[in-house]
Amino acid sequence: MTFLIATGFLAYMYAVHLEDQWVPADPKTKAELEAFLHCYSARVIQPKESLWGRGYKLRSGERMVQYLILWSAPLDVVYDAEDNIKATYTSYE
């Protein structure tokens, strides 16, 4: 149990560290954001699966991608059909 708590805290701290880097850069596209991310997995989710973005209504051509930073801390991002960022939810907070 202690291992899981420590792992979750480490993932959270790493996600905050990455956020401190990408927020000032203000990425506009998927490629620009992913240049700041390391050690993650990604999958397409529905907004109802997002902790902070569950109320978002996807428009035509949009999708929500959940990045699991250090395979644990979720960052949920909405992209349009051209991979432009429409919304970002730091669900690890």
CSV table of N, CA, C and O in Angstrom, one decimal:
chain,number,residue,atom,x,y,z
A,1,MET,N,0.8,-1.2,0.0
A,1,MET,CA,0.0,0.0,0.0
A,1,MET,C,0.9,1.3,0.0
A,1,MET,O,0.6,2.2,-0.7
A,2,THR,N,1.9,1.3,0.8
A,2,THR,CA,2.8,2.4,0.9
A,2,THR,C,3.4,2.7,-0.5
A,2,THR,O,3.6,3.8,-0.9
A,3,PHE,N,3.8,1.6,-1.2
A,3,PHE,CA,4.4,1.7,-2.5
A,3,PHE,C,3.5,2.4,-3.5
A,3,PHE,O,3.9,3.3,-4.3
A,4,LEU,N,2.2,2.0,-3.5
A,4,LEU,CA,1.2,2.6,-4.4
A,4,LEU,C,1.0,4.1,-4.1
A,4,LEU,O,0.9,4.9,-5.0
A,5,ILE,N,1.0,4.5,-2.8
A,5,ILE,CA,0.9,5.9,-2.4
A,5,ILE,C,2.1,6.7,-2.9
A,5,ILE,O,2.0,7.8,-3.5
A,6,ALA,N,3.3,6.1,-2.7
A,6,ALA,CA,4.5,6.8,-3.1
A,6,ALA,C,4.6,6.9,-4.6
A,6,ALA,O,5.0,7.9,-5.1
A,7,THR,N,4.2,5.9,-5.3
A,7,THR,CA,4.2,5.9,-6.8
A,7,THR,C,3.2,7.0,-7.3
A,7,THR,O,3.5,7.8,-8.2
A,8,GLY,N,2.0,7.1,-6.7
A,8,GLY,CA,1.0,8.1,-7.1
A,8,GLY,C,1.5,9.5,-6.8
A,8,GLY,O,1.4,10.4,-7.6
A,9,PHE,N,2.2,9.7,-5.7
A,9,PHE,CA,2.8,11.0,-5.3
A,9,PHE,C,3.9,11.4,-6.3
A,9,PHE,O,3.9,12.5,-6.7
A,10,LEU,N,4.7,10.4,-6.6
A,10,LEU,CA,5.8,10.7,-7.6
A,10,LEU,C,5.2,11.1,-8.9
A,10,LEU,O,5.7,12.1,-9.6
A,11,ALA,N,4.2,10.4,-9.4
A,11,ALA,CA,3.6,10.7,-10.7
A,11,ALA,C,3.0,12.1,-10.6
A,11,ALA,O,3.1,12.9,-11.6
A,12,TYR,N,2.3,12.4,-9.5
A,12,TYR,CA,1.7,13.8,-9.4
A,12,TYR,C,2.8,14.9,-9.4
A,12,TYR,O,2.7,15.9,-10.1
A,13,MET,N,3.9,14.7,-8.7
A,13,MET,CA,5.0,15.7,-8.7
A,13,MET,C,5.6,15.8,-10.0
A,13,MET,O,5.9,16.9,-10.4
A,14,TYR,N,5.8,14.7,-10.7
A,14,TYR,CA,6.4,14.8,-12.1
A,14,TYR,C,5.4,15.5,-13.0
A,14,TYR,O,5.8,16.3,-13.9
A,15,ALA,N,4.1,15.3,-12.9
A,15,ALA,CA,3.1,15.9,-13.7
A,15,ALA,C,3.1,17.4,-13.5
A,15,ALA,O,3.1,18.3,-14.4
A,16,VAL,N,3.2,17.8,-12.2
A,16,VAL,CA,3.3,19.3,-11.9
A,16,VAL,C,4.6,19.9,-12.5
A,16,VAL,O,4.6,21.0,-13.0
A,17,HIS,N,5.7,19.1,-12.4
A,17,HIS,CA,6.9,19.6,-13.0
A,17,HIS,C,6.8,19.9,-14.5
A,17,HIS,O,7.2,20.9,-15.0
A,18,LEU,N,6.2,18.9,-15.2
A,18,LEU,CA,6.0,19.1,-16.6
A,18,LEU,C,5.0,20.2,-16.9
A,18,LEU,O,5.2,21.0,-17.9
A,19,GLU,N,4.0,20.4,-16.1
A,19,GLU,CA,3.0,21.5,-16.3
A,19,GLU,C,3.7,22.8,-16.1
A,19,GLU,O,3.5,23.8,-16.9
A,20,ASP,N,4.7,22.9,-15.2
A,20,ASP,CA,5.4,24.2,-15.0
A,20,ASP,C,6.2,24.5,-16.3
A,20,ASP,O,6.6,25.7,-16.5
A,21,GLN,N,6.5,23.5,-17.1
A,21,GLN,CA,7.2,23.8,-18.4
A,21,GLN,C,6.3,24.1,-19.5
A,21,GLN,O,6.6,25.0,-20.3
A,22,TRP,N,5.2,23.3,-19.7
A,22,TRP,CA,4.3,23.6,-20.8
A,22,TRP,C,3.4,24.8,-20.7
A,22,TRP,O,3.1,25.4,-21.7
A,23,VAL,N,3.0,25.1,-19.5
A,23,VAL,CA,2.0,26.3,-19.4
A,23,VAL,C,2.6,27.6,-19.9
A,23,VAL,O,2.0,28.3,-20.7
A,24,PRO,N,3.9,27.9,-19.5
A,24,PRO,CA,4.5,29.2,-20.1
A,24,PRO,C,4.6,29.1,-21.6
A,24,PRO,O,4.6,30.1,-22.2
A,25,ALA,N,4.9,27.9,-22.1
A,25,ALA,CA,5.1,27.8,-23.6
A,25,ALA,C,3.7,27.9,-24.3
A,25,ALA,O,3.8,28.2,-25.5
A,26,ASP,N,2.6,27.7,-23.6
A,26,ASP,CA,1.3,27.8,-24.2
A,26,ASP,C,1.2,27.0,-25.5
A,26,ASP,O,0.9,27.6,-26.6
A,27,PRO,N,1.3,25.7,-25.5
A,27,PRO,CA,1.2,24.9,-26.7
A,27,PRO,C,-0.2,25.0,-27.3
A,27,PRO,O,-1.2,25.0,-26.6
A,28,LYS,N,-0.2,25.0,-28.6
A,28,LYS,CA,-1.5,25.1,-29.3
A,28,LYS,C,-1.9,23.8,-30.0
A,28,LYS,O,-3.0,23.7,-30.4
A,29,THR,N,-0.9,22.9,-30.2
A,29,THR,CA,-1.2,21.7,-31.0
A,29,THR,C,-0.8,20.5,-30.2
A,29,THR,O,0.0,20.6,-29.2
A,30,LYS,N,-1.2,19.3,-30.6
A,30,LYS,CA,-0.9,18.0,-30.0
A,30,LYS,C,0.7,17.9,-30.0
A,30,LYS,O,1.3,17.5,-29.0
A,31,ALA,N,1.3,18.1,-31.1
A,31,ALA,CA,2.7,17.9,-31.3
A,31,ALA,C,3.5,18.9,-30.3
A,31,ALA,O,4.5,18.5,-29.7
A,32,GLU,N,3.0,20.1,-30.2
A,32,GLU,CA,3.7,21.1,-29.3
A,32,GLU,C,3.6,20.6,-27.8
A,32,GLU,O,4.5,20.7,-27.1
A,33,LEU,N,2.4,20.1,-27.4
A,33,LEU,CA,2.2,19.6,-26.1
A,33,LEU,C,3.0,18.4,-25.8
A,33,LEU,O,3.7,18.3,-24.8
A,34,GLU,N,3.0,17.4,-26.7
A,34,GLU,CA,3.7,16.2,-26.5
A,34,GLU,C,5.2,16.3,-26.5
A,34,GLU,O,5.9,15.5,-25.9
A,35,ALA,N,5.7,17.4,-27.0
A,35,ALA,CA,7.1,17.7,-26.9
A,35,ALA,C,7.5,17.9,-25.4
A,35,ALA,O,8.7,17.7,-25.1
A,36,PHE,N,6.6,18.3,-24.6
A,36,PHE,CA,6.9,18.5,-23.1
A,36,PHE,C,6.6,17.2,-22.3
A,36,PHE,O,7.0,17.2,-21.1
A,37,LEU,N,5.9,16.3,-22.8
A,37,LEU,CA,5.5,15.1,-22.1
A,37,LEU,C,6.6,14.0,-22.2
A,37,LEU,O,7.1,13.8,-23.3
A,38,HIS,N,6.8,13.3,-21.1
A,38,HIS,CA,7.7,12.1,-21.1
A,38,HIS,C,7.1,11.0,-20.2
A,38,HIS,O,6.4,11.3,-19.3
A,39,CYS,N,7.4,9.8,-20.5
A,39,CYS,CA,7.0,8.7,-19.7
A,39,CYS,C,5.5,8.7,-19.5
A,39,CYS,O,5.0,8.8,-18.3
A,40,TYR,N,4.8,8.5,-20.5
A,40,TYR,CA,3.3,8.5,-20.5
A,40,TYR,C,2.7,7.5,-21.4
A,40,TYR,O,3.4,7.0,-22.3
A,41,SER,N,1.5,7.2,-21.2
A,41,SER,CA,0.7,6.4,-22.1
A,41,SER,C,-0.5,7.3,-22.5
A,41,SER,O,-0.8,8.3,-21.8
A,42,ALA,N,-1.2,7.0,-23.6
A,42,ALA,CA,-2.3,7.9,-24.0
A,42,ALA,C,-3.4,7.0,-24.6
A,42,ALA,O,-3.1,6.0,-25.2
A,43,ARG,N,-4.6,7.5,-24.4
A,43,ARG,CA,-5.8,6.8,-25.0
A,43,ARG,C,-6.9,7.8,-25.1
A,43,ARG,O,-7.0,8.8,-24.4
A,44,VAL,N,-7.7,7.5,-26.1
A,44,VAL,CA,-8.9,8.3,-26.3
A,44,VAL,C,-10.0,7.9,-25.3
A,44,VAL,O,-10.2,6.7,-25.1
A,45,ILE,N,-10.6,8.9,-24.6
A,45,ILE,CA,-11.6,8.7,-23.7
A,45,ILE,C,-12.8,9.5,-24.0
A,45,ILE,O,-12.8,10.5,-24.8
A,46,GLN,N,-13.9,9.2,-23.3
A,46,GLN,CA,-15.1,10.1,-23.3
A,46,GLN,C,-15.0,11.1,-22.2
A,46,GLN,O,-14.4,10.7,-21.1
A,47,PRO,N,-15.5,12.3,-22.3
A,47,PRO,CA,-15.5,13.2,-21.2
A,47,PRO,C,-15.9,12.7,-19.9
A,47,PRO,O,-15.4,13.1,-18.9
A,48,LYS,N,-16.9,11.8,-19.9
A,48,LYS,CA,-17.4,11.3,-18.6
A,48,LYS,C,-16.4,10.5,-17.9
A,48,LYS,O,-16.5,10.3,-16.7
A,49,GLU,N,-15.3,10.1,-18.5
A,49,GLU,CA,-14.2,9.4,-17.9
A,49,GLU,C,-13.1,10.3,-17.3
A,49,GLU,O,-12.2,9.8,-16.7
A,50,SER,N,-13.3,11.6,-17.6
A,50,SER,CA,-12.3,12.6,-17.1
A,50,SER,C,-12.7,13.1,-15.7
A,50,SER,O,-13.9,13.3,-15.5
A,51,LEU,N,-11.8,13.3,-14.8
A,51,LEU,CA,-12.1,13.8,-13.5
A,51,LEU,C,-12.5,15.2,-13.6
A,51,LEU,O,-13.5,15.6,-13.0
A,52,TRP,N,-11.8,16.1,-14.3
A,52,TRP,CA,-12.1,17.5,-14.3
A,52,TRP,C,-12.9,17.9,-15.6
A,52,TRP,O,-13.5,18.9,-15.6
A,53,GLY,N,-12.8,17.1,-16.7
A,53,GLY,CA,-13.4,17.5,-17.9
A,53,GLY,C,-14.7,16.8,-18.2
A,53,GLY,O,-15.2,16.8,-19.3
A,54,ARG,N,-15.3,16.2,-17.2
A,54,ARG,CA,-16.5,15.3,-17.4
A,54,ARG,C,-17.7,16.1,-18.0
A,54,ARG,O,-18.6,15.5,-18.6
A,55,GLY,N,-17.7,17.4,-17.8
A,55,GLY,CA,-18.8,18.2,-18.3
A,55,GLY,C,-18.6,18.7,-19.7
A,55,GLY,O,-19.5,19.3,-20.3
A,56,TYR,N,-17.5,18.4,-20.3
A,56,TYR,CA,-17.2,18.9,-21.6
A,56,TYR,C,-18.0,18.2,-22.6
A,56,TYR,O,-18.2,17.0,-22.6
A,57,LYS,N,-18.6,18.9,-23.6
A,57,LYS,CA,-19.4,18.4,-24.7
A,57,LYS,C,-18.6,18.4,-25.9
A,57,LYS,O,-18.2,19.4,-26.4
A,58,LEU,N,-18.2,17.2,-26.4
A,58,LEU,CA,-17.4,17.1,-27.6
A,58,LEU,C,-18.2,17.6,-28.8
A,58,LEU,O,-19.4,17.3,-29.0
A,59,ARG,N,-17.5,18.4,-29.6
A,59,ARG,CA,-18.1,18.9,-30.9
A,59,ARG,C,-17.7,18.0,-32.0
A,59,ARG,O,-16.8,17.2,-31.8
A,60,SER,N,-18.3,18.1,-33.1
A,60,SER,CA,-18.0,17.3,-34.3
A,60,SER,C,-16.5,17.4,-34.6
A,60,SER,O,-15.9,18.5,-34.7
A,61,GLY,N,-15.9,16.2,-34.7
A,61,GLY,CA,-14.4,16.2,-35.0
A,61,GLY,C,-13.5,16.2,-33.8
A,61,GLY,O,-12.3,16.0,-34.0
A,62,GLU,N,-14.0,16.5,-32.6
A,62,GLU,CA,-13.2,16.6,-31.5
A,62,GLU,C,-13.1,15.2,-30.8
A,62,GLU,O,-13.9,14.4,-30.9
A,63,ARG,N,-12.0,15.1,-30.0
A,63,ARG,CA,-11.8,13.9,-29.2
A,63,ARG,C,-11.0,14.3,-28.0
A,63,ARG,O,-10.3,15.3,-28.0
A,64,MET,N,-11.2,13.5,-26.9
A,64,MET,CA,-10.5,13.8,-25.7
A,64,MET,C,-9.5,12.7,-25.5
A,64,MET,O,-9.8,11.5,-25.6
A,65,VAL,N,-8.2,13.1,-25.3
A,65,VAL,CA,-7.1,12.1,-25.1
A,65,VAL,C,-6.7,12.2,-23.6
A,65,VAL,O,-6.5,13.3,-23.1
A,66,GLN,N,-6.6,11.1,-23.0
A,66,GLN,CA,-6.1,11.1,-21.6
A,66,GLN,C,-4.6,10.6,-21.6
A,66,GLN,O,-4.4,9.5,-22.1
A,67,TYR,N,-3.7,11.4,-21.2
A,67,TYR,CA,-2.3,11.0,-21.0
A,67,TYR,C,-2.2,10.6,-19.5
A,67,TYR,O,-2.6,11.3,-18.6
A,68,LEU,N,-1.6,9.5,-19.3
A,68,LEU,CA,-1.2,9.1,-18.0
A,68,LEU,C,0.3,9.3,-17.8
A,68,LEU,O,1.1,8.5,-18.2
A,69,ILE,N,0.6,10.4,-17.1
A,69,ILE,CA,2.0,10.7,-16.9
A,69,ILE,C,2.6,9.8,-15.8
A,69,ILE,O,2.0,9.6,-14.8
A,70,LEU,N,3.7,9.2,-16.1
A,70,LEU,CA,4.3,8.1,-15.3
A,70,LEU,C,3.2,7.0,-15.2
A,70,LEU,O,3.2,6.3,-14.1
A,71,TRP,N,2.4,6.8,-16.2
A,71,TRP,CA,1.4,5.8,-16.3
A,71,TRP,C,0.4,5.9,-15.1
A,71,TRP,O,-0.3,4.9,-14.8
A,72,SER,N,0.2,7.0,-14.5
A,72,SER,CA,-0.6,7.2,-13.3
A,72,SER,C,-1.4,8.5,-13.2
A,72,SER,O,-2.5,8.5,-12.9
A,73,ALA,N,-0.7,9.6,-13.5
A,73,ALA,CA,-1.3,10.9,-13.3
A,73,ALA,C,-2.0,11.4,-14.6
A,73,ALA,O,-1.4,11.6,-15.6
A,74,PRO,N,-3.4,11.5,-14.6
A,74,PRO,CA,-4.1,11.8,-15.8
A,74,PRO,C,-4.1,13.3,-16.2
A,74,PRO,O,-4.4,14.2,-15.4
A,75,LEU,N,-3.8,13.5,-17.4
A,75,LEU,CA,-3.9,14.8,-18.1
A,75,LEU,C,-4.9,14.6,-19.3
A,75,LEU,O,-4.6,13.8,-20.1
A,76,ASP,N,-6.0,15.3,-19.3
A,76,ASP,CA,-7.0,15.1,-20.3
A,76,ASP,C,-7.0,16.3,-21.2
A,76,ASP,O,-7.2,17.5,-20.8
A,77,VAL,N,-6.9,16.1,-22.5
A,77,VAL,CA,-6.8,17.1,-23.5
A,77,VAL,C,-7.8,16.9,-24.6
A,77,VAL,O,-7.9,15.8,-25.1
A,78,VAL,N,-8.5,18.0,-25.0
A,78,VAL,CA,-9.5,17.9,-26.1
A,78,VAL,C,-8.8,18.4,-27.3
A,78,VAL,O,-8.2,19.5,-27.3
A,79,TYR,N,-8.8,17.7,-28.4
A,79,TYR,CA,-8.2,18.1,-29.7
A,79,TYR,C,-9.3,18.2,-30.8
A,79,TYR,O,-10.3,17.4,-30.7
A,80,ASP,N,-9.1,19.1,-31.7
A,80,ASP,CA,-10.0,19.1,-32.9
A,80,ASP,C,-9.5,18.2,-33.9
A,80,ASP,O,-8.5,17.5,-33.7
A,81,ALA,N,-10.1,18.1,-35.1
A,81,ALA,CA,-9.7,17.2,-36.2
A,81,ALA,C,-8.3,17.5,-36.7
A,81,ALA,O,-7.7,16.6,-37.2
A,82,GLU,N,-7.8,18.7,-36.5
A,82,GLU,CA,-6.5,19.1,-37.0
A,82,GLU,C,-5.5,19.1,-35.9
A,82,GLU,O,-4.4,19.6,-36.0
A,83,ASP,N,-5.8,18.4,-34.7
A,83,ASP,CA,-4.9,18.3,-33.6
A,83,ASP,C,-4.6,19.6,-32.9
A,83,ASP,O,-3.6,19.7,-32.2
A,84,ASN,N,-5.5,20.6,-33.0
A,84,ASN,CA,-5.3,21.8,-32.2
A,84,ASN,C,-5.9,21.6,-30.8
A,84,ASN,O,-7.0,20.9,-30.7
A,85,ILE,N,-5.3,22.1,-29.8
A,85,ILE,CA,-5.8,21.9,-28.4
A,85,ILE,C,-7.1,22.9,-28.3
A,85,ILE,O,-7.0,24.1,-28.5
A,86,LYS,N,-8.2,22.3,-27.8
A,86,LYS,CA,-9.4,23.0,-27.5
A,86,LYS,C,-9.6,23.2,-26.0
A,86,LYS,O,-10.2,24.2,-25.6
A,87,ALA,N,-9.2,22.2,-25.2
A,87,ALA,CA,-9.3,22.3,-23.8
A,87,ALA,C,-8.3,21.4,-23.1
A,87,ALA,O,-7.9,20.4,-23.7
A,88,THR,N,-7.9,21.8,-21.9
A,88,THR,CA,-6.9,20.9,-21.2
A,88,THR,C,-7.4,20.8,-19.7
A,88,THR,O,-7.8,21.8,-19.1
A,89,TYR,N,-7.4,19.6,-19.2
A,89,TYR,CA,-7.9,19.3,-17.8
A,89,TYR,C,-6.8,18.6,-17.1
A,89,TYR,O,-6.4,17.5,-17.5
A,90,THR,N,-6.2,19.2,-16.1
A,90,THR,CA,-5.1,18.6,-15.3
A,90,THR,C,-5.8,17.8,-14.2
A,90,THR,O,-5.9,18.1,-13.0
A,91,SER,N,-6.3,16.6,-14.6
A,91,SER,CA,-7.1,15.8,-13.7
A,91,SER,C,-6.3,15.1,-12.6
A,91,SER,O,-6.8,14.5,-11.7
A,92,TYR,N,-4.9,15.3,-12.7
A,92,TYR,CA,-4.1,14.7,-11.6
A,92,TYR,C,-4.1,15.6,-10.4
A,92,TYR,O,-3.7,15.2,-9.3
A,93,GLU,N,-4.7,16.8,-10.5
A,93,GLU,CA,-4.7,17.7,-9.3
A,93,GLU,C,-5.9,17.4,-8.4
A,93,GLU,O,-6.9,17.0,-8.8
